[in-house]
Coordinates of C-alpha atoms and ligand atoms in Angstrom, one line a residue:
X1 CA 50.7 -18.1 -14.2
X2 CA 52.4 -14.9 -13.5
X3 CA 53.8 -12.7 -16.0
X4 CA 57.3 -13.2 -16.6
X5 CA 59.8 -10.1 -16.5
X6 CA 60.0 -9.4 -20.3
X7 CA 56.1 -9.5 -20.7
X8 CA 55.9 -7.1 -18.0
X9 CA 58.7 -4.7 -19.4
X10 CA 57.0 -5.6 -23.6
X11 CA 53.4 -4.8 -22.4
X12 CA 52.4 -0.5 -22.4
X13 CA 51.9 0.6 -18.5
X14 CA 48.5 1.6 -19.3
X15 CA 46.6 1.4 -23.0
X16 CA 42.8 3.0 -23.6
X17 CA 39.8 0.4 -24.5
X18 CA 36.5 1.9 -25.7
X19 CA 33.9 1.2 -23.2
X20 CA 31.7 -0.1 -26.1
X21 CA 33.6 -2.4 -28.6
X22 CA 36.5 -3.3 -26.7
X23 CA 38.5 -1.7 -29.5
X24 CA 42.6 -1.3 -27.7
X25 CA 44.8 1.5 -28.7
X26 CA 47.6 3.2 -27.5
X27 CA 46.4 6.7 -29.0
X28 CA 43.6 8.7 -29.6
X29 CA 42.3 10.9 -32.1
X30 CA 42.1 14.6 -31.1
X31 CA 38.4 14.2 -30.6
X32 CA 39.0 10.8 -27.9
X33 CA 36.2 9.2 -29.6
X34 CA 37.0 5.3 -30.5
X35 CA 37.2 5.2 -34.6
X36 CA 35.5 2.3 -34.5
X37 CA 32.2 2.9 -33.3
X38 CA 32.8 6.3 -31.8
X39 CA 32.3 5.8 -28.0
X40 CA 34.9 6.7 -25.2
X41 CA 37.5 5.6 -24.0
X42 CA 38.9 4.4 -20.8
X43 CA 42.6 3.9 -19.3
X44 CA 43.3 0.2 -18.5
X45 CA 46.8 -1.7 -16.9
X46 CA 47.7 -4.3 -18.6
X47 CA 50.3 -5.1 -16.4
X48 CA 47.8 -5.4 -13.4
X49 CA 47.1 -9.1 -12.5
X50 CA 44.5 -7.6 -10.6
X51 CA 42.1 -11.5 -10.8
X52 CA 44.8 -13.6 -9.6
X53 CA 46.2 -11.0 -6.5
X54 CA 49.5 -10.1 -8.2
X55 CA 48.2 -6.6 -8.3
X56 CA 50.4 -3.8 -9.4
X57 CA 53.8 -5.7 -10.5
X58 CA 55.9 -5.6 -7.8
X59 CA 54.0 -4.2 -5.4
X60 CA 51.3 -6.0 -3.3
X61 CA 48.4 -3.5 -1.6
X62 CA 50.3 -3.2 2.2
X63 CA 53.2 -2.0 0.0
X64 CA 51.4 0.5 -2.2
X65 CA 49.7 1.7 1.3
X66 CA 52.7 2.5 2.8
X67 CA 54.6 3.7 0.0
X68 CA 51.4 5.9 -0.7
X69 CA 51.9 6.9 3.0
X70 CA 55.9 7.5 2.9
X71 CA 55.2 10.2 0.5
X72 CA 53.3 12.6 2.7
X73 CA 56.4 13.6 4.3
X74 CA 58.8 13.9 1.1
X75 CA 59.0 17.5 -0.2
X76 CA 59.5 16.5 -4.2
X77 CA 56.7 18.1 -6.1
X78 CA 55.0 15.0 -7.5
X79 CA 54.8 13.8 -3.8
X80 CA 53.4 16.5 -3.0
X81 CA 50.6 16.5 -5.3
X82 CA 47.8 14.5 -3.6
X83 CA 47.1 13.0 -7.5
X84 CA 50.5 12.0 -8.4
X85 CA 51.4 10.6 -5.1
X86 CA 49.4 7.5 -6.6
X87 CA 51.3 7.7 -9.5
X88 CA 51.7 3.8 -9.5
X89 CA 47.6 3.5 -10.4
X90 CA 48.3 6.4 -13.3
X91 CA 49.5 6.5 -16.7
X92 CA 53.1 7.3 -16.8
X93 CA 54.5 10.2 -18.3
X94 CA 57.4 9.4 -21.0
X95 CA 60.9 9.9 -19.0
X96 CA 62.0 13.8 -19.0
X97 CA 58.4 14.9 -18.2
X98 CA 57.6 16.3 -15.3
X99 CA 54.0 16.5 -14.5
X100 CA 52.3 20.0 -14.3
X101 CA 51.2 20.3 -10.6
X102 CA 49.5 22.9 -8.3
X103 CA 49.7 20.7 -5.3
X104 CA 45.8 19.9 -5.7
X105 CA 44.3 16.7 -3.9
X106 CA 45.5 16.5 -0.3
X107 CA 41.4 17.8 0.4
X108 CA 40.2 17.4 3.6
X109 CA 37.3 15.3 5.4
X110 CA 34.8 17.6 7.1
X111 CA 32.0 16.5 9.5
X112 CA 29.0 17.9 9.1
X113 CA 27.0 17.6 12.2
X114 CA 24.0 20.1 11.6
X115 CA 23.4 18.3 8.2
X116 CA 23.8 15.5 9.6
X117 CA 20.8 16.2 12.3
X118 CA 18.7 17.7 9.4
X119 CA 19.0 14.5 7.1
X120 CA 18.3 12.2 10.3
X121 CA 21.5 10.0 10.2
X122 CA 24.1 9.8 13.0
X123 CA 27.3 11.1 11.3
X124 CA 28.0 12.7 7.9
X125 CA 31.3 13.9 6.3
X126 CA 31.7 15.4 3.0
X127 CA 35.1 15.4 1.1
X128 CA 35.5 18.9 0.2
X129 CA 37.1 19.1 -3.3
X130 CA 36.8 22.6 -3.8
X131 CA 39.6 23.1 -1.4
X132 CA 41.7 22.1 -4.6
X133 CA 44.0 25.0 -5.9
X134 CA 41.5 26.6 -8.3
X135 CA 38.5 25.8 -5.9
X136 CA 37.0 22.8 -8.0
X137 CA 37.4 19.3 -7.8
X138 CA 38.5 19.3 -11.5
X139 CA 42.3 20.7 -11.1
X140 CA 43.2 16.6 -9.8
X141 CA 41.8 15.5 -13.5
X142 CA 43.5 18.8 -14.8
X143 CA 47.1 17.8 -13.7
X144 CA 46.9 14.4 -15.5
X145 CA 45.4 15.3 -18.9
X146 CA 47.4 19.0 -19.0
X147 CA 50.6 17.3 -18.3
X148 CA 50.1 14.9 -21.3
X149 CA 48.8 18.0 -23.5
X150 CA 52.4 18.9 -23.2
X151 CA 54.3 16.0 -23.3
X152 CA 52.6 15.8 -26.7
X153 CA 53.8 19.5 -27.8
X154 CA 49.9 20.3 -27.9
X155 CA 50.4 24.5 -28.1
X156 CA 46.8 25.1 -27.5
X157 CA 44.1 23.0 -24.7
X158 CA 40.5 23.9 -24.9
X159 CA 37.1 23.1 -23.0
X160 CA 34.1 23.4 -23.2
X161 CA 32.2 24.6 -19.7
X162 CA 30.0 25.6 -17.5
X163 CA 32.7 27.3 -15.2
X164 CA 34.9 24.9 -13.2
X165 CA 36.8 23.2 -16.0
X166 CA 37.6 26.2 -17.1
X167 CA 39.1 28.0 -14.4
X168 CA 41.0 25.3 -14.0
X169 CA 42.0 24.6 -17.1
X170 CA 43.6 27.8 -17.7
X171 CA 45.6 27.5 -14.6
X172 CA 47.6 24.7 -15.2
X173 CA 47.9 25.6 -19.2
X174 CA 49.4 28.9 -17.9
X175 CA 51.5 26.5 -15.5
X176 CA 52.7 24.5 -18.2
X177 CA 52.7 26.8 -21.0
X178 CA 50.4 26.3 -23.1
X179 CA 47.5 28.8 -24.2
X180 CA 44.0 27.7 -23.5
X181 CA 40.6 28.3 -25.3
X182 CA 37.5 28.4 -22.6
X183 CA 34.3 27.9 -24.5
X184 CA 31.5 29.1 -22.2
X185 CA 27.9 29.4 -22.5
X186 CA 27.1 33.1 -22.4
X187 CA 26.0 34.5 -18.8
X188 CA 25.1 31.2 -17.7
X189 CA 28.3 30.7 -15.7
X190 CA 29.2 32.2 -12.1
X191 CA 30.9 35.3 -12.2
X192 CA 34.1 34.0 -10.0
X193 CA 34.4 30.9 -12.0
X194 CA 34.4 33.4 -15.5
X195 CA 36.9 36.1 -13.8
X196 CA 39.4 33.2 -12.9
X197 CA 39.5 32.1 -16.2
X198 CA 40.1 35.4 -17.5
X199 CA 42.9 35.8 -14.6
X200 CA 44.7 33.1 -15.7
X201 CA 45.3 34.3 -19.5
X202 CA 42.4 31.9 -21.1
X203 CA 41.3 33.2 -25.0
X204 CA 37.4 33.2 -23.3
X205 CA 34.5 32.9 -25.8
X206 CA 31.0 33.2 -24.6
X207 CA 28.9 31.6 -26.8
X208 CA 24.9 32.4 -27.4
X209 CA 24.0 28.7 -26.9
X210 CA 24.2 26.7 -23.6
X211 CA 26.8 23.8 -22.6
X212 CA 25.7 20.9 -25.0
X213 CA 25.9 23.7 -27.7
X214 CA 29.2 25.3 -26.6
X215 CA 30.0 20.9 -26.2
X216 CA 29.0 20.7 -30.2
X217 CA 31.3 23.6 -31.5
X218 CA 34.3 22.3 -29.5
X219 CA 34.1 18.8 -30.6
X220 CA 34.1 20.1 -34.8
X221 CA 37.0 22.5 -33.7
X222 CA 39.4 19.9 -32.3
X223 CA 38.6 17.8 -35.7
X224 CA 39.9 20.9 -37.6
X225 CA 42.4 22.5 -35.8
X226 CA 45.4 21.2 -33.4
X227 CA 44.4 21.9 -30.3
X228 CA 44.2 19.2 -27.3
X229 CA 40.9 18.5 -25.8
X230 CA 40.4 19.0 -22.2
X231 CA 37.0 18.0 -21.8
X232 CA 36.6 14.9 -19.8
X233 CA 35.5 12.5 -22.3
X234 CA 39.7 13.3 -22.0
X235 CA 40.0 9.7 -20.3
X236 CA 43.2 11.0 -18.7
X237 CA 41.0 14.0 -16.9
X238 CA 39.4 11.3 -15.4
X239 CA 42.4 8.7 -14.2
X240 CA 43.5 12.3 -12.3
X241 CA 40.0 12.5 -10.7
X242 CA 40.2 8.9 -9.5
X243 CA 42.8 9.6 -6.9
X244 CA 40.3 11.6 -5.3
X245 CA 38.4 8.2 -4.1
X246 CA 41.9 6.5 -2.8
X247 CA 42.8 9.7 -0.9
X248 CA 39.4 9.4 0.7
X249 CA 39.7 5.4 1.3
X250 CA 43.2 6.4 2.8
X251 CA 41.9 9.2 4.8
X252 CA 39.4 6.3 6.6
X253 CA 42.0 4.3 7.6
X254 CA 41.2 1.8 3.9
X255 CA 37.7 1.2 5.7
X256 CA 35.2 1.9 3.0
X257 CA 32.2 3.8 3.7
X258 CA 28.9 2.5 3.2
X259 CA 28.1 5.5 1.0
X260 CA 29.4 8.1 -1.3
X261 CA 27.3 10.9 -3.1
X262 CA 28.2 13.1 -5.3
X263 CA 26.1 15.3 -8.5
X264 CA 26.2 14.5 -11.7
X265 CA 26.4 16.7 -14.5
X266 CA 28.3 15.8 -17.2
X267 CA 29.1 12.6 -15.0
X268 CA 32.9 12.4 -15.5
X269 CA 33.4 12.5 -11.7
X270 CA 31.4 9.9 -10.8
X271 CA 32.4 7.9 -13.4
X272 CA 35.8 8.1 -11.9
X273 CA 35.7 8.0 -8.5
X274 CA 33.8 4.1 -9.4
X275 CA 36.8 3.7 -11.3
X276 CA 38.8 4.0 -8.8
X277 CA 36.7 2.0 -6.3
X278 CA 36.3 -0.9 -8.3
X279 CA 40.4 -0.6 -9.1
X280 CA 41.2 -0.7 -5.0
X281 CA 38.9 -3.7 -4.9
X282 CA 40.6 -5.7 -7.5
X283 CA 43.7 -4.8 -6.0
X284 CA 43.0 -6.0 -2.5
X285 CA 43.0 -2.2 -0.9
X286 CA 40.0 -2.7 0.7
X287 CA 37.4 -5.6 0.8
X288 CA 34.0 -4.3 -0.5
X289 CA 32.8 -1.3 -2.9
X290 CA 30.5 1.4 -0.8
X291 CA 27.4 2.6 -3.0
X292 CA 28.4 5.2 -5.2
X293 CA 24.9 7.2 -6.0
X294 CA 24.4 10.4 -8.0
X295 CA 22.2 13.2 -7.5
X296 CA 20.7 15.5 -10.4
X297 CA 19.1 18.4 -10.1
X298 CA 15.4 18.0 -11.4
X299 CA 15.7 20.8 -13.9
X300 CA 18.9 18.9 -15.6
X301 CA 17.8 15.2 -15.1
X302 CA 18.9 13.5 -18.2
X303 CA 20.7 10.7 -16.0
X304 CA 18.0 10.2 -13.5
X305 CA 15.5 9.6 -16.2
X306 CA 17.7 7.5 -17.6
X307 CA 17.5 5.0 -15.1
X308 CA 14.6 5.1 -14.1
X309 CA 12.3 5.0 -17.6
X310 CA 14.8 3.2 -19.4
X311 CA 16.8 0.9 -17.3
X312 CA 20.0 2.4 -17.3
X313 CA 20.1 1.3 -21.2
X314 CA 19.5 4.9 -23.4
X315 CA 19.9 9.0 -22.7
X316 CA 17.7 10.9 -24.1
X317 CA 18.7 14.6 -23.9
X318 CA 16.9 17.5 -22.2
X319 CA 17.4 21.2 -22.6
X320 CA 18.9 21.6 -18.9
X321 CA 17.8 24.3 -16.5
X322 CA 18.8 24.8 -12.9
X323 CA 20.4 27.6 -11.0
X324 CA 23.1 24.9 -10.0
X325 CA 25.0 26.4 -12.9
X326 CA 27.9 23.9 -12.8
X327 CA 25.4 21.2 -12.9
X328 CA 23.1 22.7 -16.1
X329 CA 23.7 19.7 -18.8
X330 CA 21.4 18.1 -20.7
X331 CA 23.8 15.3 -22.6
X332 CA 26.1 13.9 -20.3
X333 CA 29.1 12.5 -22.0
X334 CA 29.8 9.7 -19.8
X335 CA 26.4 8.4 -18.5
X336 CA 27.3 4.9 -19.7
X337 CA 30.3 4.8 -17.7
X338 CA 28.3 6.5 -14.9
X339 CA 25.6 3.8 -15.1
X340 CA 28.1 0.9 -14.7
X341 CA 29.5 2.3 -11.7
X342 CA 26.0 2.4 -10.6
X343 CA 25.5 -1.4 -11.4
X344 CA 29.0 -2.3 -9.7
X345 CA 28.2 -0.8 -6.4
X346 CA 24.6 -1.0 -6.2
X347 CA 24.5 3.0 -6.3
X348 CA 21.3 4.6 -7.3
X349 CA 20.1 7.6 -8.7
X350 CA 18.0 11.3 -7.5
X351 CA 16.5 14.4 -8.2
X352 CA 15.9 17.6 -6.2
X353 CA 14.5 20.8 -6.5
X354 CA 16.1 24.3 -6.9
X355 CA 14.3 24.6 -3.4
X356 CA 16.0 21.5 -1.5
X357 CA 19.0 22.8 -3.3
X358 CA 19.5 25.9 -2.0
X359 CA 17.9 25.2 1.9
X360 CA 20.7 21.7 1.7
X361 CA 23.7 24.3 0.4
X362 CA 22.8 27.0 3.6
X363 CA 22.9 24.0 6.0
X364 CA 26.6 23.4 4.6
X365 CA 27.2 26.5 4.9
X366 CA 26.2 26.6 8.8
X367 CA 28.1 23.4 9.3
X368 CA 31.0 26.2 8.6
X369 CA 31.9 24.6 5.6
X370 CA 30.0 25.7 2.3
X371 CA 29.5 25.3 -0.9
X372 CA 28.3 26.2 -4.0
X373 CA 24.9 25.2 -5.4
X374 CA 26.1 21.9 -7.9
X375 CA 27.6 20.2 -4.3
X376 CA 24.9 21.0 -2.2
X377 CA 22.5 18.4 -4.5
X378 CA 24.5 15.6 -2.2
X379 CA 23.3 16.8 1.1
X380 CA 19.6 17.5 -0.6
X381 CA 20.0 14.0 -2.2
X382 CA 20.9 12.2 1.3
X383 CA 17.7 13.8 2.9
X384 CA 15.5 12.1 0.0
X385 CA 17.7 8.7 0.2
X386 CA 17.6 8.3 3.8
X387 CA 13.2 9.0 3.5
X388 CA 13.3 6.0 1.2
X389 CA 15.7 4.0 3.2
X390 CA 18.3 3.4 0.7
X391 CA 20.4 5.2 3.6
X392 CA 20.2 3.7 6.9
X393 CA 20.5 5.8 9.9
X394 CA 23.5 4.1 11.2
X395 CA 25.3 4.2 8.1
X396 CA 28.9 5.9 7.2
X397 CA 28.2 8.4 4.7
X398 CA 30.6 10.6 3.0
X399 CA 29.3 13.6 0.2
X400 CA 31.8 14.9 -2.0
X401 CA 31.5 18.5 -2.4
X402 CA 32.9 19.6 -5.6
X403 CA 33.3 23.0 -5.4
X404 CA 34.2 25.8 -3.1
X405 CA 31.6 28.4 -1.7
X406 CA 32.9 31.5 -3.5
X407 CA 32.6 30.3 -6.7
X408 CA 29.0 31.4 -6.9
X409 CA 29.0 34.4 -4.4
X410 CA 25.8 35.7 -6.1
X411 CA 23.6 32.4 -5.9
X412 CA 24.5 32.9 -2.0
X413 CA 23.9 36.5 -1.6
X414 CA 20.6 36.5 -3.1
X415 CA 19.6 33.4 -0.8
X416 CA 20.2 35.0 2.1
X417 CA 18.3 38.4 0.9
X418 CA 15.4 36.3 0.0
X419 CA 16.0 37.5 -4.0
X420 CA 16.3 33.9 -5.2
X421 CA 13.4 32.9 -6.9
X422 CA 11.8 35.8 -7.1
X423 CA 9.7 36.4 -10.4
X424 CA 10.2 32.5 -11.0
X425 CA 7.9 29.7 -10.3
X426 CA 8.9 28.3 -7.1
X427 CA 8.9 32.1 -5.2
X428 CA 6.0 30.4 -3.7
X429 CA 8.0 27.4 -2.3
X430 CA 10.6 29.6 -1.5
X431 CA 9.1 30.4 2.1
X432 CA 10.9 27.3 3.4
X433 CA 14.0 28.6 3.3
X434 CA 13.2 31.7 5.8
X435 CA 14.8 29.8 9.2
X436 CA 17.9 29.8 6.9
X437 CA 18.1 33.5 5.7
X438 CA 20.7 36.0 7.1
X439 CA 20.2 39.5 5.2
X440 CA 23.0 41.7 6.0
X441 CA 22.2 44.2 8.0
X442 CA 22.3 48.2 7.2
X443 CA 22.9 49.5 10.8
X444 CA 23.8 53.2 12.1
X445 CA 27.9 53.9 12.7
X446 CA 27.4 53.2 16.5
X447 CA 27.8 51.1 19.1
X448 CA 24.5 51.0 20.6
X449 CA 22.4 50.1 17.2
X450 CA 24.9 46.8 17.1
X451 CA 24.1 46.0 20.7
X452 CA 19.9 46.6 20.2
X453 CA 20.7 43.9 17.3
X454 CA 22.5 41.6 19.4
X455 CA 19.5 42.0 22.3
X456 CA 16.9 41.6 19.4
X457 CA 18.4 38.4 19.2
X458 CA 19.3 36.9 22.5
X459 CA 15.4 38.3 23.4
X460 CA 14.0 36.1 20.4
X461 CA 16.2 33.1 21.5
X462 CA 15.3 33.3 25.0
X463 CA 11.4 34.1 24.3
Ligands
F0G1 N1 30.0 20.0 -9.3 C1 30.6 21.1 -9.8 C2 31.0 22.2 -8.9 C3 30.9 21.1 -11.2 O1 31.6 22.1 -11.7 C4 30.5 20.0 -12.0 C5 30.8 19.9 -13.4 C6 29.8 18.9 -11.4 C7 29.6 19.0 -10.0 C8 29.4 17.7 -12.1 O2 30.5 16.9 -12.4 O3 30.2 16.9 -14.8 O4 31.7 15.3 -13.7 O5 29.3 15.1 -13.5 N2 31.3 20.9 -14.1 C9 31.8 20.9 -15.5 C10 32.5 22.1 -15.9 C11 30.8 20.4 -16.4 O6 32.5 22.5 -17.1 O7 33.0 22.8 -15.0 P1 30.4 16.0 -13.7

């Protein structure tokens, strides 16, 4: 039976259900932890009759394509967001708020052709999230979960981070005008992703702990104080980072790919770019899920291990260490929604080293693309997947890099001058990466000590 006009217009647009007890509400506590038995939350549709087709009311999937397309030409700011273009498949604002937008989404599709060759597959593309406006693929979650901050007359956000939520955080609080608190762990975060957040008026606190601690002091300060949560056990953060998984299925034509990678740190994105997979299934958008598989790196594994000793079924936390900054957690908030995504589209799971890491991310970066170290784990990741043959050589592959190459500037810098791992234990190992070091050179103000460089070269090539 359909649902008749005044269930539809009696029933909330979208209500949260804790992932654990099924507990239903229609708000959270300041901490987004379900009082009940004190798991997360998720966003859910009532009105969706996603089992029996109805879909969206009103609105079967050719119309929500086309509508979805219509928009790319309209100049109204919500359009142009490339998150609130898919505003029918987010929670809804209360009328008189305007979202707070930067234009972020609308990323593009790269092919990567030298990784491509490297990994041994045919074609590879990554979508390139940190061509978002603060350079991270966290500013589409930000626009959601800010924008409700201040619908709710929230004065003060805050996060906790390793960088990236941060930055971005502070931007669109300073959009929307609210102040924002950045919790950080002290100088284990990038040096750009620290200035923006600085730039962009953020109260900054380094803290002498790393992220799960800097994680542990934020969660007792939102208890005690009134100040919105911006983490992204924030379920809102998350319906925001969604829309990065139907702009991609839009971008290929609503022809999934076979697979999608992407890291996992505190593994909020993958947890919702599965959402959203799963939601354009039920909703007839496309046919069939692609594998959604995430990639640790071996120093900050807690995810990876959890899968593979315990079946998916318990975390057990590590102290986290990896110079994939971003990436450095050892309690992931959401690995249970993480691990169903896993389970719905027969995803899997990987490690690599700080070596793979930082060879994959200067293969990005001669693909003319870049990176910085947290994305690069996908291309790494592919290499190992397609040895095993989880990845066939044929296959459609798309890696979502998550941040932009001059986040981390120094990480890049010292690659390319060989300084990496020097002093640490893998200098050893680090000889593999000499094909892809470029030192800048110190050369004489003239002419002919550039041309004996470029002869060098075209001599070595030639020889
Ligand atoms: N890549 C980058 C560039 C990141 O900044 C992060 C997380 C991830 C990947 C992992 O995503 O946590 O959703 O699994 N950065 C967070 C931050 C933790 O505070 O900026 P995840």
């Amino acid at each position: 039976m359909n649902p008749t006009a005044s269930d539809v217009t009696s029933t909330p647009a979208s209500r949260l259900r804790c992932i654990n007890c099924g507990n239903v509400a229609d708000h959270a506590e300041q901490d987004f932890r379900c009082p009940s038995c004190g798991d997360l939350f998720e966003v859910f549709y009532p009105r969706w009759n996603a089992s029996r087709g109805a879909g969206v009311p009103g609105l079967d999937s050719q119309s929500l394509k086309q509508l979805w397309r219509d928009r790319k030409t309209s100049l109204a700011p919500a359009d142009t967001s490339g998150v609130w273009r898919f505003r029918e498949v987010l929670p809804d604002l209360k009328p008189g708020h305007e979202p707070i937008t930067l234009r972020e989404g609308n990323t593009p599709l790269f092919d990567l052709p030298r990784c491509a060759r490297s990994a041994g597959v045919d074609t590879l593309q990554a979508k390139h999230q940190g061509m978002n406006p603060t350079a991270s693929f966290k500013d589409t979650g930000m626009t959601t979960a800010a924008s409700f901050a201040r619908q709710e007359n929230f004065r003060w956000v805050a996060c906790a981070s390793t960088g990236n939520t941060s930055a971005s955080m502070a931007a669109y609080a300073a959009r929307g005008g609210m102040r924002s608190l950045v919790l950080i762990p002290e100088g284990k975060i990038s040096w750009g992703k620290l200035s923006q957040s600085l730039d962009y008026g953020a109260v900054t606190c380094q803290l002498r702990t790393d992220f799960d601690g800097c994680v542990r002091v934020l969660n007792d300060l939102v208890r005690r104080k009134p100040i919105y949560l911006l983490n992204s056990v924030n379920p809102y953060r998350l319906e925001g980072q969604k829309t990065a998984a139907i702009e991609l299925l839009e971008q290929l034509s609503w022809e999934p790919p076979d697979h999608i990678i992407v890291p996992g740190g505190n593994l909020g994105n993958s947890s919702a770019l599965g959402k959203a997979l799963i939601e354009m299934k039920d909703l007839s958008l496309i046919s069939r899920l692609p594998k959604l598989s995430v990639i640790q790196a071996e120093g900050a594994n807690p995810f990876f291990r959890s899968i593979r000793e315990h079946g998916g079924k318990q975390l057990i936390p590590t102290e986290a260490d990896t110079l994939a900054t971003a990436i450095r957690i050892g309690n992931p908030a959401s690995w249970k929604k993480a691990q169903r995504v896993l389970e719905a589209t027969q995803g899997t799971v990987e490690q690599v080293s700080e070596i793979e890491i930082a060879i994959a991310k200067a293969e990005i970066g001669s693909d003319g693309v870049g990176c910085e170290p947290a994305s690069a784990v996908t291309s790494a990741g592919l290499k190992k997947l397609v040895r095993q043959g989880f990845v066939k050589k044929n296959e459609r592959i798309i890696l979502v890099l998550t941040g932009h190459v001059l986040k981390d500037p120094e990480f890049t810098l010292k690659f390319h001058r060989g300084d990496l791992f020097v002093g640490s234990v893998h200098e050893k190992e680090a000889v593999a990466m000499v094909d892809q070091q470029r030192a800048p050179l110190v050369l004489d103000a003239n002419t002919e000590s550039v041309i004996r460089v470029l002869d060098e070269l075209e001599a070595k090539k030639s020889s």
